[in-house]
GROMACS .gro file of C-alpha atoms in nm:
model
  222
    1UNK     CA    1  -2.655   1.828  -0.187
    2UNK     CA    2  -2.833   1.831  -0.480
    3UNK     CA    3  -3.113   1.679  -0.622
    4UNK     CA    4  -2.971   1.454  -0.831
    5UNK     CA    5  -2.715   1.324  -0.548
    6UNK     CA    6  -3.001   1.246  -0.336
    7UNK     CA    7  -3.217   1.059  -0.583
    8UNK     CA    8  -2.860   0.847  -0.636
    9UNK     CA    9  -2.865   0.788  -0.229
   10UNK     CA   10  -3.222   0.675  -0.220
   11UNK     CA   11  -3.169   0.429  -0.491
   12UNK     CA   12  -2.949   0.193  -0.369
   13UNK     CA   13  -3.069   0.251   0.032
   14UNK     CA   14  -2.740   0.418   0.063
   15UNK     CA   15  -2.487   0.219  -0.131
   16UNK     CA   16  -2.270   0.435  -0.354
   17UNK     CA   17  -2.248   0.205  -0.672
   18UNK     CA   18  -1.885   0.207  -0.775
   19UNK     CA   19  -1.781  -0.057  -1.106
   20UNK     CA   20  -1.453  -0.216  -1.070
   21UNK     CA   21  -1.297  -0.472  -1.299
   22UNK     CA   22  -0.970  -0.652  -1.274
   23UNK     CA   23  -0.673  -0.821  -1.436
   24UNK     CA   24  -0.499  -1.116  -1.277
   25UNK     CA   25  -0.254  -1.391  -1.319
   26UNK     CA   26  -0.467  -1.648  -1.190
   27UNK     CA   27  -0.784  -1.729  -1.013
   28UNK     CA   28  -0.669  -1.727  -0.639
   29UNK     CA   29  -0.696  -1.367  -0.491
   30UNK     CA   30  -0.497  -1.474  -0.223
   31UNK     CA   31  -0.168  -1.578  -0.445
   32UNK     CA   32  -0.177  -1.480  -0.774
   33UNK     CA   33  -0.080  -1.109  -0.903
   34UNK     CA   34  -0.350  -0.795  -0.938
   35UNK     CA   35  -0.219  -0.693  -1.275
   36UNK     CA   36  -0.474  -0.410  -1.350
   37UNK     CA   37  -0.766  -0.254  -1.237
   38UNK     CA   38  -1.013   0.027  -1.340
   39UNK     CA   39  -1.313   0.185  -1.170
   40UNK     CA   40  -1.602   0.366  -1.311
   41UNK     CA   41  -1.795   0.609  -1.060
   42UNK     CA   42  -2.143   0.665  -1.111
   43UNK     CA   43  -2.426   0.981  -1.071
   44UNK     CA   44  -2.780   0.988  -1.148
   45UNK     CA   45  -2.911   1.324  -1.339
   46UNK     CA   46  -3.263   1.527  -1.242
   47UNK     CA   47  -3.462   1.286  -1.413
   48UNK     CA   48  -3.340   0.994  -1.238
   49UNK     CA   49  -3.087   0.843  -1.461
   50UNK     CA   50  -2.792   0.680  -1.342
   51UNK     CA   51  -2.457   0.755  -1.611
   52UNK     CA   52  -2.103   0.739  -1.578
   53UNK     CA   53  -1.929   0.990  -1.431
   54UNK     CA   54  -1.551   0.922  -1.478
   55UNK     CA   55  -1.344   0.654  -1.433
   56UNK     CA   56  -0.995   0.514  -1.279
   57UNK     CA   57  -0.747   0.303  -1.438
   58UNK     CA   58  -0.372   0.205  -1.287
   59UNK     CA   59  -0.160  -0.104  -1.406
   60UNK     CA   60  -0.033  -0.230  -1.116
   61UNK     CA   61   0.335  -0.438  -1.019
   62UNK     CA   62   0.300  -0.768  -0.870
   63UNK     CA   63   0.314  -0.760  -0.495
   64UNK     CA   64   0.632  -0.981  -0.320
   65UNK     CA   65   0.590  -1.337  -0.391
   66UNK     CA   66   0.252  -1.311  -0.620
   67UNK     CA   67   0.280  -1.596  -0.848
   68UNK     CA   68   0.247  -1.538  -1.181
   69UNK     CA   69   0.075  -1.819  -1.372
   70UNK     CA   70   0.162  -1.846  -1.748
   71UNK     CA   71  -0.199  -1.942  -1.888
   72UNK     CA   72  -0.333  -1.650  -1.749
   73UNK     CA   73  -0.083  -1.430  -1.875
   74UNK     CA   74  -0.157  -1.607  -2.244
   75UNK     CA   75  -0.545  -1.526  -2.188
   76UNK     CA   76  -0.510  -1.124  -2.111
   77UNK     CA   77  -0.186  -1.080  -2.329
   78UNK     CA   78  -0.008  -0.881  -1.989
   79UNK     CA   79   0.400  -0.868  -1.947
   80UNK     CA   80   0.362  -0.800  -1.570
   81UNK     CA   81   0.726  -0.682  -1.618
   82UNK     CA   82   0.744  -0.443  -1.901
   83UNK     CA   83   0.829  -0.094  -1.856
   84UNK     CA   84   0.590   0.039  -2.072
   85UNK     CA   85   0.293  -0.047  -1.908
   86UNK     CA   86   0.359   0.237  -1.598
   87UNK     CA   87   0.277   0.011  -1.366
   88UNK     CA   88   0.248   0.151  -0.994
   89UNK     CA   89   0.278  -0.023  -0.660
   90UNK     CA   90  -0.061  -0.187  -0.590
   91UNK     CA   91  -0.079   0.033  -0.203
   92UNK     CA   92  -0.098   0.350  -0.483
   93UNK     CA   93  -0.368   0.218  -0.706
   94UNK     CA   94  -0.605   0.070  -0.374
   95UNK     CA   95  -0.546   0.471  -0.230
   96UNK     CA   96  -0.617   0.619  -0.517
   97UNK     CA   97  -0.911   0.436  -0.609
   98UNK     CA   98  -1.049   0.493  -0.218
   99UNK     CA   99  -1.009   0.842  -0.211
  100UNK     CA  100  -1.167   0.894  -0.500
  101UNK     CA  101  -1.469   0.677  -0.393
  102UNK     CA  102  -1.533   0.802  -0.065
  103UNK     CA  103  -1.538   1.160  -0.173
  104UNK     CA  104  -1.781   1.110  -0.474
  105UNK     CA  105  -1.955   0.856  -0.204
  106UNK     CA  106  -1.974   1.147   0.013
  107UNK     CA  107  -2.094   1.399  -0.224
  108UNK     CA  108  -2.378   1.168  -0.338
  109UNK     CA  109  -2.510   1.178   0.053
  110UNK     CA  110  -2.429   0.765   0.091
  111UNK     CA  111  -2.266   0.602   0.354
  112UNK     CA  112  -2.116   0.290   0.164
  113UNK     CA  113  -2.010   0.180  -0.121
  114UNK     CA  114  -2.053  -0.126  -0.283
  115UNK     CA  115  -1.901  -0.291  -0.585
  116UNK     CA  116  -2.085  -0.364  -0.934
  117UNK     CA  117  -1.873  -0.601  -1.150
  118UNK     CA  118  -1.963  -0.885  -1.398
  119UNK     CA  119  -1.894  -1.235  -1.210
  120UNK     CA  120  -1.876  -0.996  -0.932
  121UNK     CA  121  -1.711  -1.245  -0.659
  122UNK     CA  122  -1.383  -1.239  -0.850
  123UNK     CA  123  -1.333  -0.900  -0.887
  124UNK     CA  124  -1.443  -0.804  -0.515
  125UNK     CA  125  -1.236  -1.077  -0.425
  126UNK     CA  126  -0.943  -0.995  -0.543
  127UNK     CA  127  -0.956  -0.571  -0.420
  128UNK     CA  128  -1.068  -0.779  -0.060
  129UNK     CA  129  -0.742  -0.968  -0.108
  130UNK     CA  130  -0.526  -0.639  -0.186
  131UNK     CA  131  -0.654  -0.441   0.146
  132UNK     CA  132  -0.600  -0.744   0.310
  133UNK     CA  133  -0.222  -0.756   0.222
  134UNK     CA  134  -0.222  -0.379   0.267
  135UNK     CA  135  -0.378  -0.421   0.614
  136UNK     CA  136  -0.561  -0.116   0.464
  137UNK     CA  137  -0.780   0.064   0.737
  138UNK     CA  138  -1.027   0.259   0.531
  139UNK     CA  139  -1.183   0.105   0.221
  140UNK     CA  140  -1.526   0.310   0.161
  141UNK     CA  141  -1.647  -0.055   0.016
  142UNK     CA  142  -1.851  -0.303   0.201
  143UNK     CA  143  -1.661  -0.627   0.242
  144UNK     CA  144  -1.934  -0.815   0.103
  145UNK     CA  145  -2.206  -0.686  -0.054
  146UNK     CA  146  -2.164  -0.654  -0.454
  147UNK     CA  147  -2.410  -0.596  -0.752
  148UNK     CA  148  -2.365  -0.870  -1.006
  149UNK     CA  149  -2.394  -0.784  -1.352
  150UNK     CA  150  -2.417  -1.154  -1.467
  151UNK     CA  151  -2.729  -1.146  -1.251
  152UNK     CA  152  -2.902  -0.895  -1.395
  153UNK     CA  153  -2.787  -0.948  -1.706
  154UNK     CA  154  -2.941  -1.265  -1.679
  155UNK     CA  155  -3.309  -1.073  -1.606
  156UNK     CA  156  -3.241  -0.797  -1.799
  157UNK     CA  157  -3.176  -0.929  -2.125
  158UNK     CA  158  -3.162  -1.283  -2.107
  159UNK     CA  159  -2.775  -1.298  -2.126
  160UNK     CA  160  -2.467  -1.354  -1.905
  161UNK     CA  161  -2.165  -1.322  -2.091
  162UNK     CA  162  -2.062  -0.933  -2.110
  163UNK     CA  163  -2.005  -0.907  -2.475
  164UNK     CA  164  -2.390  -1.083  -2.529
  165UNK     CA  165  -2.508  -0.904  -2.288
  166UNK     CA  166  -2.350  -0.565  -2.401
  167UNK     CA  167  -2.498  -0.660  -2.744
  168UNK     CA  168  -2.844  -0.702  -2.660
  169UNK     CA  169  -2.865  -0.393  -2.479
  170UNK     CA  170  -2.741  -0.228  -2.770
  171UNK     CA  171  -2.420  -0.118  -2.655
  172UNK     CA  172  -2.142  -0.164  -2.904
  173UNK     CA  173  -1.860  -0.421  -2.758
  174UNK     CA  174  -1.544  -0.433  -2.966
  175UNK     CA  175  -1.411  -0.857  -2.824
  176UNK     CA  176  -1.046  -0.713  -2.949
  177UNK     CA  177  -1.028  -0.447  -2.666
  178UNK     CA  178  -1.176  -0.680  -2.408
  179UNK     CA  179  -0.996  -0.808  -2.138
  180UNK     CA  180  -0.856  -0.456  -2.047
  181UNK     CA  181  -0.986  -0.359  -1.726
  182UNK     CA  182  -1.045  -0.006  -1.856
  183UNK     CA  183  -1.236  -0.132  -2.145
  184UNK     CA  184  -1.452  -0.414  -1.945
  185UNK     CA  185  -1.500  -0.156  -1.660
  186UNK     CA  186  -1.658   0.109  -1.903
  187UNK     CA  187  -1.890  -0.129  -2.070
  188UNK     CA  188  -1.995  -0.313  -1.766
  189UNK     CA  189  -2.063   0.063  -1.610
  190UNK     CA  190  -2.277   0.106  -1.956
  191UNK     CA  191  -2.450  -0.219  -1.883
  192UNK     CA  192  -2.513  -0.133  -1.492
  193UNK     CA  193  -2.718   0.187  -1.626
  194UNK     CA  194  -2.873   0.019  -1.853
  195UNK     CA  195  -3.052  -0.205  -1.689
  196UNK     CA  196  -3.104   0.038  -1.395
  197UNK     CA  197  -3.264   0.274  -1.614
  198UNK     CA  198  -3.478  -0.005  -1.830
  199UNK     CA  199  -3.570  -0.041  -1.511
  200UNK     CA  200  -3.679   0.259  -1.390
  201UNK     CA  201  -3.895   0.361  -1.780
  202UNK     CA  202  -4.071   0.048  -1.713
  203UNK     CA  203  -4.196   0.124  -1.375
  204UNK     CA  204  -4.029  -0.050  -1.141
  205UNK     CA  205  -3.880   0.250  -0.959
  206UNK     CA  206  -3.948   0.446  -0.797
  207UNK     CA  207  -4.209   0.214  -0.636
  208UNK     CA  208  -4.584   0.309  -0.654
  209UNK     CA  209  -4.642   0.509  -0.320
  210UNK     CA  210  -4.964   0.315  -0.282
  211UNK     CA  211  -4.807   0.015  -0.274
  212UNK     CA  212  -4.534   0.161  -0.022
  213UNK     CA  213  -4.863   0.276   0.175
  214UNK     CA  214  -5.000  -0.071   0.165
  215UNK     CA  215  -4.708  -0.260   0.295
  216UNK     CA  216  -4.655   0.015   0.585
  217UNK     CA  217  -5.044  -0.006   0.658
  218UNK     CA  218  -5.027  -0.432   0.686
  219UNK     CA  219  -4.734  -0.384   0.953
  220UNK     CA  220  -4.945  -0.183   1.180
  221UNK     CA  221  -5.081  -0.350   1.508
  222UNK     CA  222  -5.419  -0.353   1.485
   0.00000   0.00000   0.00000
């Protein structure tokens, strides 16, 4: 393991950061179609740094009896139904995305992952709803846990919507190319290590040892 790996494992007490984003046609995960999906793993170099490492991206067919609902479709401009997209069966897109999370979840030393997304609950919700209807056995992510980007967005630079948000930081957003899951995966991954990192310059990790000292020393029985 190198060093980098295990400053990445000690960051998140464990959690392998993985950002996922998703295209739907609708709002239930339950119901409506997973359309598209990308996912951007993560590393951390010798200085600390978390960056992108590489990242996923499958269009995916609509699973037996997802409904499609038309608005939806309007909003992210998808033809769930046109041949040029190379859409795969969603069972190939959840594998893929697994295997290729556990392994770089495994070479960074952690034993879960967890997903980062902005409005996290939808996104997670919806992969949930996929190895539900799989009746997958081995997702590497936690079922519940997520890192919200809205969140810290919100902390970080006073901002919730990505594009704002992507702006302040000084990351260029391009609002034609949004609404791709490649293209909102990439930037929210951008954001993620962003803030992470602002994070880390300004001193907030790793923490001061003597206050790590301090709290240990006020649990001991006296």
């Amino acid at each position: 393991m190198t060093q980098s790996k295990s400053l990445l494992a000690q960051r998140f007490r464990g959690y392998y950061p993985v950002v996922i984003d998703v295209e739907t046609a609708g709002f239930n995960a339950k119901t409506d179609a997973l359309l598209e999906i990308a996912a951007t793993l993560l590393d951390m170099d010798d200085s600390g740094n978390l960056v992108p490492l590489k990242t996923l991206h499958f269009h995916i067919e609509p699973f037996a009896g997802a409904n499609l609902d038309a608005s939806s479709l309007a909003f992210n401009g998808i033809d769930p139904f046109n041949p040029l997209r190379g859409a795969v069966p969603e069972r190939e897109a959840i594998t893929e995305i697994c295997k290729a999370v556990r392994k770089a979840q495994k070479d960074a030393g952690c034993q879960r992952s967890v997903i980062v997304a902005h409005n996290a609950a939808f996104d997670q919700g919806f992969f949930n709803a996929a190895v539900e209807r799989l009746n997958f056995k081995r997702s590497p992510f936690h079922a519940f846990v997520s890192f919200d980007t809205t969140t810290l967005s919100a902390l970080a630079v006073g901002q919730t919507v990505l594009a704002k948000a992507c702006q302040a930081a000084g990351i260029e957003f391009n609002s034609k190319e949004a609404h791709s899951a490649l293209y909102d995966t990439e930037r929210t991954a951008e954001l993620f290590c962003y803030i992470i990192n602002s994070w880390k310059q300004l001193g907030g990790w790793p923490l001061a040892q003597e206050f790590v000292a301090e709290q240990d020393s006020s649990t001991e029985v006296v």
